[in-house]
Tab-separated table of C-alpha atoms in Angstrom:
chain	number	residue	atom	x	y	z
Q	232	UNK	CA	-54.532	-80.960	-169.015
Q	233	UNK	CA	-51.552	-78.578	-168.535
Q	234	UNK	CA	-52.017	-75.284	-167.377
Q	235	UNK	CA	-50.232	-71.987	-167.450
Q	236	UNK	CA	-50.860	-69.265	-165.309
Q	237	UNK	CA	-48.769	-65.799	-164.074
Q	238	UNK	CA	-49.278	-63.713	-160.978
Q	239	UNK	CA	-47.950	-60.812	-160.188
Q	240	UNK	CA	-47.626	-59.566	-155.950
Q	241	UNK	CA	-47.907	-56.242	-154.313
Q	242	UNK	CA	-46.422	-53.963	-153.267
Q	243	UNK	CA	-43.766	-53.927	-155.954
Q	244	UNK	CA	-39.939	-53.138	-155.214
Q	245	UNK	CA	-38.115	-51.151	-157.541
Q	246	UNK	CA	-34.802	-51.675	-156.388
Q	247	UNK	CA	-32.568	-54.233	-154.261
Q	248	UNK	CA	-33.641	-57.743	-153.220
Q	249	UNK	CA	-37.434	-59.122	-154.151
Q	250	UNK	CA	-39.908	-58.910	-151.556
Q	251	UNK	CA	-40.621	-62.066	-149.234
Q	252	UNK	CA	-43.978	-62.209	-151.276
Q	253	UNK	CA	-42.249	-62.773	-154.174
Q	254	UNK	CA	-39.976	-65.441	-153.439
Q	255	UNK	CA	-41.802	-67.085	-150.839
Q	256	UNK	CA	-43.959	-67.997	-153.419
Q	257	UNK	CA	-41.644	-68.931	-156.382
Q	258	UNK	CA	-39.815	-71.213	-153.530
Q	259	UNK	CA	-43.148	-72.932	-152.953
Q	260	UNK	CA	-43.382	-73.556	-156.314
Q	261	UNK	CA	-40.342	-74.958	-156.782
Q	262	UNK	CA	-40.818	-77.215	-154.368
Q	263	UNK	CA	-43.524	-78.646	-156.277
Q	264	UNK	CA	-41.415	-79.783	-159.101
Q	265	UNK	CA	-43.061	-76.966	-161.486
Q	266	UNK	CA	-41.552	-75.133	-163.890
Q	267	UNK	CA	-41.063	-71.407	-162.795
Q	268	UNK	CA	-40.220	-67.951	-164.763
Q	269	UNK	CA	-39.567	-65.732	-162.246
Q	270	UNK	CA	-39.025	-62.228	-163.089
Q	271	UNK	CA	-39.502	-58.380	-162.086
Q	272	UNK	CA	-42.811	-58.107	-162.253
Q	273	UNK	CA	-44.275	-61.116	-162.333
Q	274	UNK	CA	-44.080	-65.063	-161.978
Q	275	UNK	CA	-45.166	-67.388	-164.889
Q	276	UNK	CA	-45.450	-70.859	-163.798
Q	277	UNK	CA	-46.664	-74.381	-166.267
Q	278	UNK	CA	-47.388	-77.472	-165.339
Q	279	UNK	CA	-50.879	-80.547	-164.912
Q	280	UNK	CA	-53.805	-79.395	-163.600
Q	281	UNK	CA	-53.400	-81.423	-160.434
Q	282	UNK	CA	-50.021	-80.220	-159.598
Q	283	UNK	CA	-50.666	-76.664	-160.871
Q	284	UNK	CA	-54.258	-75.525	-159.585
Q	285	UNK	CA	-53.299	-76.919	-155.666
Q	286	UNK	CA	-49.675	-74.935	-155.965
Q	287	UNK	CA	-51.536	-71.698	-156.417
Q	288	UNK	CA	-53.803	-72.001	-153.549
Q	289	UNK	CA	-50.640	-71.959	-151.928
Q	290	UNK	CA	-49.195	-68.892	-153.747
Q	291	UNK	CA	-52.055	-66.738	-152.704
Q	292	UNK	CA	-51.588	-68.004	-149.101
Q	293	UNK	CA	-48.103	-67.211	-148.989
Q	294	UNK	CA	-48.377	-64.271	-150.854
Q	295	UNK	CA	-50.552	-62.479	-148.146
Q	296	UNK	CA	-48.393	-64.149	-145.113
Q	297	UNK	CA	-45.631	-62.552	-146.417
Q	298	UNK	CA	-46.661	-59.087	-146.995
Q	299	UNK	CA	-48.550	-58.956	-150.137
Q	300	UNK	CA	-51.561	-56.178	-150.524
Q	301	UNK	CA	-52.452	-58.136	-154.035
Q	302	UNK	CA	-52.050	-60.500	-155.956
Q	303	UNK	CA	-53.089	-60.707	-159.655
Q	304	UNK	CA	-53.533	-64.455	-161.513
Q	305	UNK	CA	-54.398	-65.403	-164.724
Q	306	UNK	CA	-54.368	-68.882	-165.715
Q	307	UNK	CA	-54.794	-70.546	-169.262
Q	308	UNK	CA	-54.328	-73.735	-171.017
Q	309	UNK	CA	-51.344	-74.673	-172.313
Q	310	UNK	CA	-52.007	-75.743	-175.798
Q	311	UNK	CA	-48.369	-76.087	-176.882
């Protein structure tokens, strides 16, 4: 089944570069081979089940071990 989910990380930066919780976790993602909209205030992200659900285990982790105070998720299925 594919999946599509977005999560947004905390604290958010209005200006310069993105925080490390931010792009530590779109680089872990990438790394997976899934298919990534990352933007201002938020990260969308599609891909299988078994690829998807085990890459955002990892988001959360990296999200916190970089600095995040929260992370929001919502996840769907892709009917399209």
């Amino acid at each position: 089944m594919r999946l599509r989910a977005e999560f947004t990380t905390e604290p958010f930066h209005g200006e310069g570069d993105p925080p490390p919780h931010a792009t530590e976790t779109l680089r872990a993602l990438e790394k997976s081979g899934l298919a990534c909209e990352f933007g201002p205030l938020g990260t969308a992200v599609e891909g299988e089940e078994a690829v998807l659900l085990p890459a955002l285990g990892e988001v959360l982790a990296l999200a916190f071990a970089h600095g995040a105070s929260r992370v929001t998720l919502q996840v769907e299925r892709d009917e399209q």
